[in-house]
Amino acid sequence: MSGEAPPIDRWLAELGLEIVGSAGDPSGRAVSRDVILDGQRRFDLRVTVAWVAGVGCSLWAYYGLEAMEIPKRTYARMLRANFDYPFVKFAITDDDRPMLMTELPTTALDRHELGRGLVRLSVVADRLMEETASAVADRGVLPDWGDRDSRNAALMRAYRAEVESTMPDWEPPRPRVRRPSILSRLLGRA
């Protein structure tokens, strides 16, 4: 693509995504759009689609809350994901906020590549939800998203299988069975 901005607004609309924030350079050489993604398990992931002439297109999601203290174990898992999952990277911003990102090739940038990139971020966020809960939510307590329907179900259906075919096999973690505390057992409340 030349220095002309790709039709990102049109592509996002065709992918069924609502733009919730936007910015751009008056010359049209830089475009930034924010959308909200819902995966199968992780909801409300705000993703920025940024295109800059001569540089390319990047997608990044602020993965967690601002200025959270991220335990070393969680940070190590995020760094491990950089190795495990092709085409995505975790990083920490200057204000210690975790960020999940991917870059899209300028030469092949089209609506489908944009859709795959967005779904790629969502899939990784879905897969690592429990392991990175302390970076996602205050005190690591994830919101109850059990009753929600994904606002991006059509997008996920269109690209998820293809995106996951390039990733390692994965199964959701089994729910932990909460064992009664020793005090409960001593008091006969087991």
N, CA, C and O of each residue as an XYZ file, in Angstrom:
760
protein
N       0.828     -1.171      0.000
C       0.000      0.000      0.000
C       0.875      1.238      0.000
O       1.921      1.250      0.649
N       0.479      2.262     -0.701
C       1.228      3.511     -0.752
C       1.035      4.272      0.552
O       0.675      3.689      1.574
N       1.278      5.586      0.507
C       1.097      6.417      1.684
C      -0.357      6.685      1.999
O      -0.665      7.338      2.996
N      -1.260      6.188      1.161
C      -2.688      6.385      1.379
C      -3.204      5.405      2.428
O      -2.890      4.215      2.396
N      -3.994      5.923      3.349
C      -4.526      5.077      4.429
C      -5.459      4.011      3.868
O      -6.273      4.300      2.991
N      -5.346      2.787      4.364
C      -6.295      1.750      3.945
C      -7.679      2.075      4.514
O      -7.790      2.855      5.460
N      -8.715      1.494      3.955
C     -10.084      1.793      4.422
C     -10.424      1.051      5.729
O     -11.321      0.208      5.765
N      -9.698      1.381      6.780
C      -9.847      0.679      8.062
C     -11.262      0.806      8.607
O     -11.815     -0.170      9.114
N     -11.856      1.990      8.513
C     -13.228      2.166      9.026
C     -14.199      1.224      8.315
O     -15.034      0.584      8.954
N     -14.085      1.148      7.006
C     -14.975      0.270      6.238
C     -14.732     -1.190      6.605
O     -15.681     -1.951      6.796
N     -13.455     -1.584      6.704
C     -13.140     -2.973      7.060
C     -13.692     -3.327      8.430
O     -14.268     -4.401      8.606
N     -13.526     -2.437      9.405
C     -14.040     -2.720     10.746
C     -15.554     -2.880     10.720
O     -16.098     -3.760     11.387
N     -16.236     -2.033      9.951
C     -17.701     -2.149      9.828
C     -18.080     -3.476      9.178
O     -19.021     -4.136      9.619
N     -17.351     -3.872      8.131
C     -17.633     -5.145      7.455
C     -17.364     -6.336      8.372
O     -17.995     -7.384      8.232
N     -16.423     -6.177      9.316
C     -16.132     -7.234     10.283
C     -17.119     -7.219     11.453
O     -17.035     -8.064     12.345
N     -18.046     -6.270     11.454
C     -19.071     -6.203     12.495
C     -18.604     -5.548     13.777
O     -19.167     -5.805     14.841
N     -17.582     -4.705     13.696
C     -17.031     -4.062     14.887
C     -17.412     -2.590     14.940
O     -17.398     -1.888     13.928
N     -17.747     -2.146     16.127
C     -18.077     -0.745     16.350
C     -16.820     -0.014     16.804
O     -16.108     -0.479     17.695
N     -16.553      1.124     16.189
C     -15.420      1.957     16.596
C     -15.843      2.741     17.827
O     -16.847      3.452     17.805
N     -15.060      2.607     18.917
C     -15.399      3.285     20.170
C     -14.455      4.447     20.466
O     -14.659      5.182     21.432
N     -13.446      4.613     19.656
C     -12.505      5.718     19.810
C     -11.723      5.873     18.525
O     -11.450      4.890     17.836
N     -11.361      7.102     18.197
C     -10.603      7.303     16.968
C      -9.705      8.519     17.075
O      -9.974      9.465     17.816
N      -8.632      8.460     16.311
C      -7.702      9.572     16.195
C      -7.033      9.443     14.846
O      -7.092      8.393     14.206
N      -6.408     10.497     14.428
C      -5.710     10.448     13.157
C      -4.959     11.724     12.898
O      -5.235     12.765     13.494
N      -4.030     11.631     12.021
C      -3.243     12.775     11.588
C      -4.044     13.504     10.511
O      -4.592     12.855      9.620
N      -4.126     14.832     10.568
C      -4.899     15.556      9.546
C      -4.442     15.268      8.114
O      -5.237     15.376      7.180
N      -3.181     14.908      7.936
C      -2.672     14.608      6.596
C      -3.156     13.248      6.095
O      -3.014     12.932      4.914
N      -3.730     12.443      6.997
C      -4.187     11.114      6.619
C      -3.075     10.070      6.590
O      -3.285      8.949      6.127
N      -1.895     10.435      7.083
C      -0.765      9.507      7.074
C      -0.705      8.640      8.334
O       0.184      7.801      8.474
N      -1.647      8.846      9.240
C      -1.732      8.018     10.445
C      -3.192      7.912     10.860
O      -3.911      8.911     10.898
N      -3.625      6.692     11.171
C      -5.009      6.422     11.553
C      -4.989      5.526     12.782
O      -4.205      4.580     12.859
N      -5.853      5.829     13.740
C      -5.969      5.001     14.936
C      -7.442      4.825     15.261
O      -8.193      5.798     15.331
N      -7.854      3.565     15.460
C      -9.243      3.254     15.803
C      -9.247      2.255     16.964
O      -8.440      1.327     17.001
N     -10.154      2.457     17.895
C     -10.317      1.540     19.020
C     -11.613      0.764     18.853
O     -12.645      1.325     18.486
N     -11.546     -0.537     19.127
C     -12.708     -1.419     19.104
C     -12.692     -2.272     20.366
O     -11.658     -2.398     21.022
N     -13.823     -2.850     20.700
C     -13.925     -3.752     21.852
C     -14.181     -5.159     21.320
O     -15.097     -5.379     20.528
N     -13.356     -6.110     21.769
C     -13.502     -7.503     21.342
C     -13.999     -8.369     22.483
O     -13.584     -8.215     23.631
N     -14.893     -9.278     22.146
C     -15.322    -10.325     23.066
C     -14.910    -11.641     22.446
O     -15.275    -11.946     21.311
N     -14.149    -12.417     23.192
C     -13.802    -13.747     22.731
C     -14.824    -14.745     23.239
O     -15.974    -14.399     23.508
N     -14.388    -15.979     23.366
C     -15.273    -17.005     23.921
C     -15.277    -16.965     25.442
O     -16.266    -17.334     26.076
N     -14.156    -16.511     26.032
C     -14.015    -16.532     27.478
C     -13.663    -15.163     28.056
O     -14.092    -14.818     29.157
N     -12.888    -14.395     27.316
C     -12.450    -13.064     27.771
C     -13.243    -12.009     27.011
O     -13.279    -12.005     25.781
N     -13.872    -11.122     27.758
C     -14.717    -10.097     27.168
C     -14.108     -8.715     27.395
O     -13.225     -8.536     28.234
N     -14.594     -7.754     26.636
C     -14.251     -6.342     26.817
C     -12.758     -6.043     26.654
O     -12.194     -5.250     27.407
N     -12.133     -6.671     25.684
C     -10.723     -6.419     25.391
C     -10.668     -5.242     24.413
O     -11.071     -5.370     23.257
N     -10.177     -4.119     24.874
C     -10.103     -2.919     24.025
C      -8.837     -2.993     23.184
O      -7.726     -3.086     23.707
N      -9.026     -2.949     21.874
C      -7.914     -3.088     20.934
C      -7.807     -1.816     20.096
O      -8.807     -1.287     19.610
N      -6.579     -1.339     19.940
C      -6.296     -0.204     19.078
C      -5.729     -0.714     17.762
O      -4.776     -1.494     17.747
N      -6.313     -0.276     16.673
C      -5.824     -0.557     15.327
C      -5.122      0.712     14.870
O      -5.769      1.746     14.700
N      -3.811      0.653     14.670
C      -3.049      1.844     14.300
C      -2.295      1.605     13.001
O      -1.540      0.641     12.876
N      -2.506      2.484     12.046
C      -1.793      2.418     10.777
C      -1.035      3.727     10.584
O      -1.585      4.814     10.764
N       0.248      3.600     10.212
C       1.083      4.761      9.937
C       1.743      4.535      8.588
O       2.342      3.485      8.355
N       1.634      5.521      7.693
C       2.231      5.419      6.356
C       3.727      5.152      6.471
O       4.431      5.802      7.243
N       4.193      4.195      5.698
C       5.607      3.858      5.693
C       6.039      2.969      6.838
O       7.165      2.471      6.836
N       5.176      2.757      7.817
C       5.514      1.915      8.973
C       4.691      0.629      8.947
O       5.249     -0.463      9.057
N       3.391      0.746      8.805
C       2.524     -0.422      8.755
C       1.379     -0.339      9.726
O       1.022      0.737     10.204
N       0.803     -1.496     10.015
C      -0.373     -1.586     10.871
C      -0.058     -2.433     12.100
O       0.460     -3.544     11.989
N      -0.376     -1.898     13.255
C      -0.200     -2.610     14.521
C      -1.526     -2.678     15.250
O      -2.345     -1.762     15.177
N      -1.717     -3.770     15.946
C      -2.891     -3.940     16.803
C      -2.370     -4.156     18.209
O      -1.492     -4.992     18.423
N      -2.892     -3.422     19.162
C      -2.495     -3.682     20.534
C      -3.683     -3.564     21.466
O      -4.588     -2.750     21.280
N      -3.635     -4.408     22.469
C      -4.693     -4.432     23.479
C      -4.057     -4.153     24.827
O      -3.103     -4.822     25.226
N      -4.590     -3.164     25.522
C      -4.163     -2.972     26.902
C      -4.761     -4.136     27.675
O      -5.965     -4.189     27.924
N      -3.911     -5.047     28.038
C      -4.322     -6.344     28.550
C      -4.851     -6.275     29.975
O      -5.658     -7.111     30.381
N      -4.408     -5.299     30.720
C      -4.823     -5.212     32.116
C      -4.999     -3.775     32.552
O      -4.980     -2.850     31.740
N      -5.166     -3.612     33.828
C      -5.402     -2.296     34.395
C      -4.105     -1.494     34.479
O      -3.008     -2.052     34.468
N      -4.254     -0.196     34.560
C      -3.119      0.703     34.622
C      -2.369      0.559     35.945
O      -2.979      0.420     37.005
N      -1.061      0.592     35.868
C      -0.171      0.602     37.034
C      -0.449     -0.525     38.028
O      -0.379     -0.324     39.240
N      -0.762     -1.707     37.508
C      -0.962     -2.863     38.384
C       0.384     -3.490     38.709
O       1.299     -3.474     37.887
N       0.495     -4.022     39.869
C       1.690     -4.761     40.246
C       1.526     -6.177     39.705
O       0.671     -6.929     40.172
N       2.328     -6.532     38.740
C       2.203     -7.846     38.106
C       3.195     -8.800     38.763
O       4.400     -8.551     38.744
N       2.700     -9.881     39.340
C       3.612    -10.851     39.958
C       4.597    -11.417     38.930
O       4.271    -11.552     37.750
N       5.795    -11.742     39.395
C       6.827    -12.271     38.498
C       6.355    -13.524     37.766
O       6.675    -13.715     36.593
N       5.608    -14.361     38.439
C       5.121    -15.590     37.819
C       4.200    -15.284     36.630
O       4.282    -15.932     35.587
N       3.328    -14.291     36.806
C       2.423    -13.898     35.720
C       3.203    -13.270     34.577
O       2.955    -13.569     33.409
N       4.146    -12.397     34.916
C       4.969    -11.760     33.889
C       5.771    -12.812     33.116
O       5.906    -12.725     31.895
N       6.294    -13.795     33.828
C       7.040    -14.874     33.164
C       6.127    -15.651     32.215
O       6.567    -16.050     31.136
N       4.867    -15.874     32.591
C       3.924    -16.578     31.711
C       3.639    -15.760     30.459
O       3.521    -16.304     29.361
N       3.530    -14.463     30.635
C       3.305    -13.595     29.485
C       4.503    -13.657     28.530
O       4.330    -13.734     27.314
N       5.698    -13.623     29.080
C       6.888    -13.708     28.232
C       6.973    -15.072     27.550
O       7.411    -15.163     26.403
N       6.566    -16.111     28.233
C       6.554    -17.447     27.632
C       5.578    -17.486     26.446
O       5.839    -18.157     25.448
N       4.466    -16.772     26.558
C       3.490    -16.716     25.463
C       4.104    -16.105     24.211
O       3.706    -16.444     23.097
N       5.071    -15.204     24.385
C       5.760    -14.628     23.228
C       6.429    -15.720     22.400
O       6.535    -15.606     21.179
N       6.869    -16.755     23.057
C       7.502    -17.891     22.384
C       6.461    -18.891     21.886
O       6.592    -19.431     20.788
N       5.425    -19.140     22.693
C       4.424    -20.164     22.381
C       3.476    -19.788     21.243
O       3.056    -20.650     20.471
N       3.146    -18.522     21.143
C       2.121    -18.089     20.197
C       2.728    -17.245     19.077
O       3.257    -16.161     19.327
N       2.652    -17.743     17.854
C       3.235    -16.995     16.740
C       2.480    -15.687     16.489
O       1.259    -15.614     16.627
N       3.225    -14.689     16.126
C       2.692    -13.397     15.671
C       2.108    -12.516     16.768
O       1.504    -11.490     16.455
N       2.262    -12.874     18.038
C       1.816    -11.987     19.119
C       2.962    -11.778     20.101
O       3.851    -12.618     20.243
N       2.913    -10.641     20.769
C       3.918    -10.323     21.778
C       3.259     -9.617     22.941
O       2.377     -8.778     22.758
N       3.695     -9.965     24.140
C       3.332     -9.224     25.330
C       4.445     -8.231     25.610
O       5.618     -8.501     25.352
N       4.068     -7.097     26.133
C       5.026     -6.077     26.527
C       4.461     -5.338     27.731
O       3.277     -5.455     28.049
N       5.314     -4.585     28.389
C       4.894     -3.753     29.506
C       5.152     -2.305     29.110
O       6.252     -1.957     28.681
N       4.131     -1.463     29.255
C       4.263     -0.051     28.894
C       5.084      0.685     29.950
O       5.429      0.117     30.986
N       5.390      1.934     29.683
C       6.157      2.757     30.631
C       5.453      2.907     31.968
O       6.104      3.085     32.998
N       4.115      2.837     31.960
C       3.366      2.946     33.220
C       3.009      1.568     33.789
O       2.051      1.430     34.549
N       3.794      0.549     33.408
C       3.657     -0.818     33.935
C       2.346     -1.490     33.587
O       1.859     -2.335     34.339
N       1.783     -1.130     32.481
C       0.537     -1.754     32.034
C       0.851     -2.832     31.010
O       1.570     -2.571     30.045
N       0.322     -4.047     31.202
C       0.586     -5.110     30.229
C      -0.162     -4.859     28.918
O      -1.297     -4.382     28.908
N       0.502     -5.191     27.826
C      -0.067     -4.971     26.511
C       0.187     -6.209     25.652
O       1.275     -6.784     25.674
N      -0.827     -6.605     24.902
C      -0.741     -7.719     23.963
C      -0.824     -7.128     22.568
O      -1.732     -6.349     22.277
N       0.117     -7.490     21.698
C       0.150     -6.841     20.392
C       0.526     -7.784     19.262
O       1.112     -8.847     19.468
N       0.163     -7.351     18.058
C       0.540     -8.050     16.839
C       0.709     -7.007     15.748
O       0.124     -5.926     15.807
N       1.511     -7.341     14.759
C       1.712     -6.448     13.620
C       1.231     -7.149     12.367
O       1.336     -8.369     12.238
N       0.703     -6.359     11.446
C       0.171     -6.910     10.206
C       1.049     -6.456      9.041
O       1.483     -5.305      9.006
N       1.310     -7.340      8.101
C       2.161     -6.984      6.967
C       1.481     -5.953      6.068
O       0.345     -6.144      5.633
N       2.173     -4.887      5.803
C       1.606     -3.808      4.992
C       1.274     -4.286      3.583
O       0.252     -3.896      3.018
N       2.126     -5.120      3.018
C       1.916     -5.553      1.635
C       0.665     -6.409      1.470
O       0.056     -6.415      0.400
N       0.278     -7.125      2.512
C      -0.891     -8.005      2.414
C      -2.065     -7.495      3.237
O      -3.020     -8.235      3.472
N      -2.008     -6.247      3.676
C      -3.050     -5.721      4.550
C      -4.373     -5.601      3.798
O      -4.486     -4.880      2.806
N      -5.363     -6.327      4.300
C      -6.718     -6.240      3.778
C      -7.675     -6.561      4.922
O      -7.243     -6.787      6.053
N      -8.947     -6.581      4.634
C      -9.964     -6.833      5.667
C      -9.748     -8.180      6.340
O      -9.884     -8.285      7.559
N      -9.417     -9.205      5.577
C      -9.244    -10.540      6.152
C      -8.014    -10.604      7.061
O      -8.059    -11.227      8.122
N      -6.936     -9.972      6.655
C      -5.731     -9.954      7.501
C      -6.015     -9.195      8.796
O      -5.555     -9.594      9.866
N      -6.762     -8.114      8.701
C      -7.161     -7.365      9.890
C      -8.040     -8.235     10.793
O      -7.841     -8.259     12.008
N      -9.005     -8.945     10.213
C      -9.866     -9.839     10.987
C      -9.074    -10.927     11.690
O      -9.301    -11.198     12.869
N      -8.141    -11.554     10.972
C      -7.298    -12.591     11.590
C      -6.456    -12.017     12.730
O      -6.306    -12.657     13.770
N      -5.911    -10.824     12.543
C      -5.098    -10.207     13.592
C      -5.908     -9.918     14.845
O      -5.442    -10.170     15.956
N      -7.105     -9.397     14.680
C      -7.963     -9.123     15.831
C      -8.349    -10.412     16.558
O      -8.329    -10.469     17.788
N      -8.695    -11.427     15.802
C      -9.067    -12.709     16.410
C      -7.858    -13.338     17.101
O      -8.004    -13.960     18.153
N      -6.687    -13.186     16.534
C      -5.463    -13.721     17.149
C      -5.289    -13.152     18.559
O      -4.990    -13.896     19.493
N      -5.473    -11.841     18.717
C      -5.357    -11.240     20.049
C      -6.414    -11.794     20.995
O      -6.129    -12.076     22.159
N      -7.630    -11.947     20.493
C      -8.725    -12.456     21.314
C      -8.480    -13.894     21.756
O      -8.738    -14.244     22.907
N      -7.983    -14.726     20.846
C      -7.721    -16.136     21.166
C      -6.657    -16.242     22.261
O      -6.818    -17.008     23.210
N      -5.586    -15.485     22.131
C      -4.531    -15.536     23.152
C      -5.077    -15.038     24.488
O      -4.774    -15.625     25.527
N      -5.871    -13.974     24.487
C      -6.476    -13.484     25.729
C      -7.406    -14.529     26.335
O      -7.438    -14.691     27.555
N      -8.163    -15.241     25.500
C      -9.026    -16.332     25.982
C      -8.194    -17.426     26.641
O      -8.497    -17.869     27.749
N      -7.157    -17.850     25.955
C      -6.361    -18.977     26.424
C      -5.603    -18.681     27.714
O      -5.435    -19.574     28.544
N      -5.154    -17.472     27.893
C      -4.315    -17.142     29.045
C      -5.080    -16.456     30.173
O      -4.477    -15.929     31.109
N      -6.395    -16.464     30.083
C      -7.212    -15.708     31.034
C      -6.896    -16.050     32.495
O      -6.593    -15.149     33.277
N      -6.958    -17.301     32.870
C      -6.716    -17.664     34.271
C      -5.259    -17.453     34.675
O      -4.972    -16.963     35.767
N      -4.351    -17.824     33.792
C      -2.930    -17.725     34.122
C      -2.459    -16.285     34.294
O      -1.463    -16.035     34.973
N      -3.159    -15.351     33.692
C      -2.753    -13.948     33.781
C      -3.795    -13.098     34.507
O      -3.814    -11.876     34.356
N      -4.651    -13.732     35.284
C      -5.742    -13.012     35.965
C      -5.220    -11.861     36.820
O      -5.869    -10.819     36.909
N      -4.060    -12.032     37.448
C      -3.543    -10.964     38.302
C      -3.135     -9.737     37.497
O      -2.984     -8.656     38.067
N      -2.953     -9.876     36.186
C      -2.652     -8.724     35.330
C      -3.908     -8.165     34.682
O      -3.901     -7.045     34.170
N      -4.980     -8.936     34.702
C      -6.223     -8.549     34.030
C      -7.166     -7.798     34.964
O      -7.793     -6.817     34.566
N      -7.262     -8.260     36.190
C      -8.282     -7.736     37.099
C      -7.698     -7.453     38.472
O      -6.725     -8.079     38.894
N      -8.298     -6.514     39.149
C      -7.883     -6.152     40.491
C      -7.939     -7.379     41.399
O      -8.952     -8.077     41.449
N      -6.858     -7.632     42.108
C      -6.697     -8.776     43.014
C      -6.875    -10.117     42.290
O      -7.089    -11.147     42.929
N      -6.787    -10.099     40.960
C      -6.888    -11.330     40.185
C      -8.277    -11.923     40.131
O      -8.443    -13.068     39.712
N      -9.291    -11.158     40.552
C     -10.669    -11.643     40.551
C     -11.298    -11.260     39.217
O     -11.624    -10.097     38.982
N     -11.462    -12.246     38.354
C     -12.027    -12.002     37.031
C     -13.522    -11.746     37.125
O     -14.202    -12.342     37.961
N     -14.040    -10.864     36.275
C     -15.502    -10.663     36.249
C     -16.202    -11.959     35.846
O     -15.609    -12.818     35.193
N     -17.449    -12.088     36.235
C     -18.231    -13.249     35.831
C     -18.821    -12.964     34.453
O     -19.797    -12.225     34.319
N     -18.207    -13.566     33.429
C     -18.663    -13.379     32.064
C     -19.496    -14.569     31.607
O     -19.783    -14.690     30.416
N     -19.888    -15.443     32.514
C     -20.568    -16.682     32.173
C     -21.877    -16.533     31.409
O     -22.200    -17.380     30.576
N     -22.632    -15.478     31.675
C     -23.940    -15.316     31.041
C     -23.915    -14.437     29.803
O     -24.957    -14.192     29.195
N     -22.733    -13.959     29.422
C     -22.659    -13.024     28.297
C     -22.524    -13.737     26.970
O     -21.917    -14.804     26.869
N     -23.100    -13.126     25.962
C     -22.905    -13.582     24.588
C     -21.886    -12.650     23.957
O     -21.905    -11.444     24.202
N     -21.007    -13.201     23.153
C     -19.984    -12.411     22.492
C     -20.616    -11.452     21.491
O     -21.439    -11.854     20.669
N     -20.229    -10.197     21.566
C     -20.714     -9.210     20.587
C     -20.006     -9.393     19.248
O     -20.382     -8.765     18.258
N     -18.973    -10.258     19.208
C     -18.190    -10.471     17.990
C     -18.251    -11.919     17.522
O     -17.287    -12.426     16.947
N     -19.369    -12.585     17.759
C     -19.480    -14.009     17.437
C     -19.225    -14.282     15.955
O     -18.545    -15.254     15.625
N     -19.747    -13.458     15.064
C     -19.552    -13.683     13.626
C     -18.082    -13.543     13.242
O     -17.577    -14.322     12.434
N     -17.399    -12.565     13.809
C     -15.965    -12.381     13.549
C     -15.184    -13.604     14.020
O     -14.312    -14.104     13.311
N     -15.500    -14.075     15.206
C     -14.798    -15.240     15.751
C     -15.065    -16.488     14.901
O     -14.146    -17.263     14.636
N     -16.302    -16.684     14.477
C     -16.616    -17.838     13.621
C     -15.848    -17.775     12.302
O     -15.405    -18.801     11.785
N     -15.694    -16.583     11.771
C     -15.060    -16.425     10.460
C     -13.572    -16.754     10.486
O     -13.046    -17.272      9.501
N     -12.882    -16.467     11.586
C     -11.422    -16.580     11.573
C     -10.810    -17.453     12.666
O      -9.637    -17.815     12.569
N     -11.564    -17.797     13.692
C     -10.975    -18.483     14.851
C     -10.311    -19.807     14.483
O      -9.179    -20.053     14.901
N     -10.972    -20.656     13.722
C     -10.399    -21.968     13.383
C      -9.086    -21.806     12.624
O      -8.115    -22.510     12.900
N      -9.060    -20.893     11.684
C      -7.828    -20.657     10.914
C      -6.704    -20.141     11.815
O      -5.566    -20.598     11.712
N      -7.019    -19.202     12.685
C      -6.018    -18.640     13.594
C      -5.511    -19.717     14.552
O      -4.305    -19.840     14.765
N      -6.425    -20.496     15.127
C      -6.002    -21.526     16.087
C      -5.206    -22.649     15.427
O      -4.438    -23.339     16.099
N      -5.381    -22.839     14.117
C      -4.612    -23.893     13.438
C      -3.115    -23.585     13.415
O      -2.309    -24.487     13.187
N      -2.728    -22.330     13.646
C      -1.314    -21.952     13.683
C      -0.762    -21.918     15.104
O       0.400    -21.571     15.316
N      -1.599    -22.280     16.075
C      -1.211    -22.205     17.485
C      -1.083    -23.610     18.077
O      -1.606    -24.577     17.524
N      -0.382    -23.707     19.208
C      -0.296    -25.010     19.870
C      -1.666    -25.480     20.359
O      -2.559    -24.664     20.589
N      -1.830    -26.790     20.517
C      -3.068    -27.344     21.055
C      -3.307    -26.779     22.450
O      -2.368    -26.449     23.174
N      -4.583    -26.674     22.808
C      -4.935    -26.078     24.092
C      -6.300    -26.553     24.528
O      -7.191    -26.765     23.705
N      -6.460    -26.720     25.831
C      -7.757    -27.009     26.428
C      -7.950    -26.073     27.612
O      -6.987    -25.744     28.304
N      -9.190    -25.639     27.852
C      -9.413    -24.764     29.017
C      -9.023    -25.485     30.301
O      -9.188    -26.701     30.406
N      -8.508    -24.746     31.274
C      -8.149    -25.392     32.541
C      -9.393    -25.919     33.237
O     -10.478    -25.349     33.125
N      -9.215    -26.996     33.941
C     -10.329    -27.552     34.714
C     -10.579    -26.663     35.919
O      -9.640    -26.165     36.540
N     -11.846    -26.466     36.245
C     -12.141    -25.654     37.442
C     -11.559    -26.332     38.678
O     -11.618    -27.552     38.834
N     -11.003    -25.512     39.535
C     -10.442    -26.047     40.777
C     -11.561    -26.417     41.727
O     -12.536    -25.681     41.881
N     -11.410    -27.552     42.353
C     -12.357    -27.973     43.372
C     -11.851    -27.398     44.688
O     -10.749    -27.703     45.144
N     -12.668    -26.579     45.268
C     -12.269    -25.928     46.515
C     -12.393    -26.911     47.665
O     -13.473    -27.419     47.969
N     -11.272    -27.158     48.284
C     -11.263    -28.066     49.429
C     -11.569    -27.289     50.696
O     -11.157    -26.138     50.845
N     -12.290    -27.920     51.605
C     -12.590    -27.233     52.867
C     -11.296    -26.945     53.632
O     -10.357    -27.741     53.612
N     -11.267    -25.811     54.294
C     -10.091    -25.452     55.080
C      -9.985    -26.370     56.291
O     -10.942    -27.042     56.675
N      -8.811    -26.376     56.871
C      -8.608    -27.222     58.047
C      -9.523    -26.777     59.186
O     -10.007    -27.609     59.953
N      -9.764    -25.467     59.299
C     -10.652    -24.960     60.344
C     -12.072    -25.470     60.123
O     -12.736    -25.880     61.075
N     -12.543    -25.450     58.879
C     -13.884    -25.958     58.573
C     -13.982    -27.430     58.912
O     -14.988    -27.879     59.461
N     -12.943    -28.183     58.590
C     -12.994    -29.618     58.899
C     -12.976    -29.866     60.401
O     -13.657    -30.771     60.883
N     -12.214    -29.082     61.142
C     -12.162    -29.247     62.587
C     -13.497    -28.881     63.231
O     -13.898    -29.484     64.227
N     -14.176    -27.899     62.663
C     -15.451    -27.471     63.222
C     -16.609    -28.306     62.680
O     -17.762    -28.084     63.048
N     -16.304    -29.264     61.808
C     -17.341    -30.166     61.288
C     -18.180    -29.568     60.193
O     -19.301    -30.024     59.968
N     -17.671    -28.541     59.485
C     -18.434    -27.911     58.410
C     -17.924    -28.348     57.048
O     -18.086    -27.613     56.074
N     -17.337    -29.479     56.954
C     -16.798    -29.967     55.688
C     -17.895    -30.409     54.824
O     -17.656    -30.859     53.704
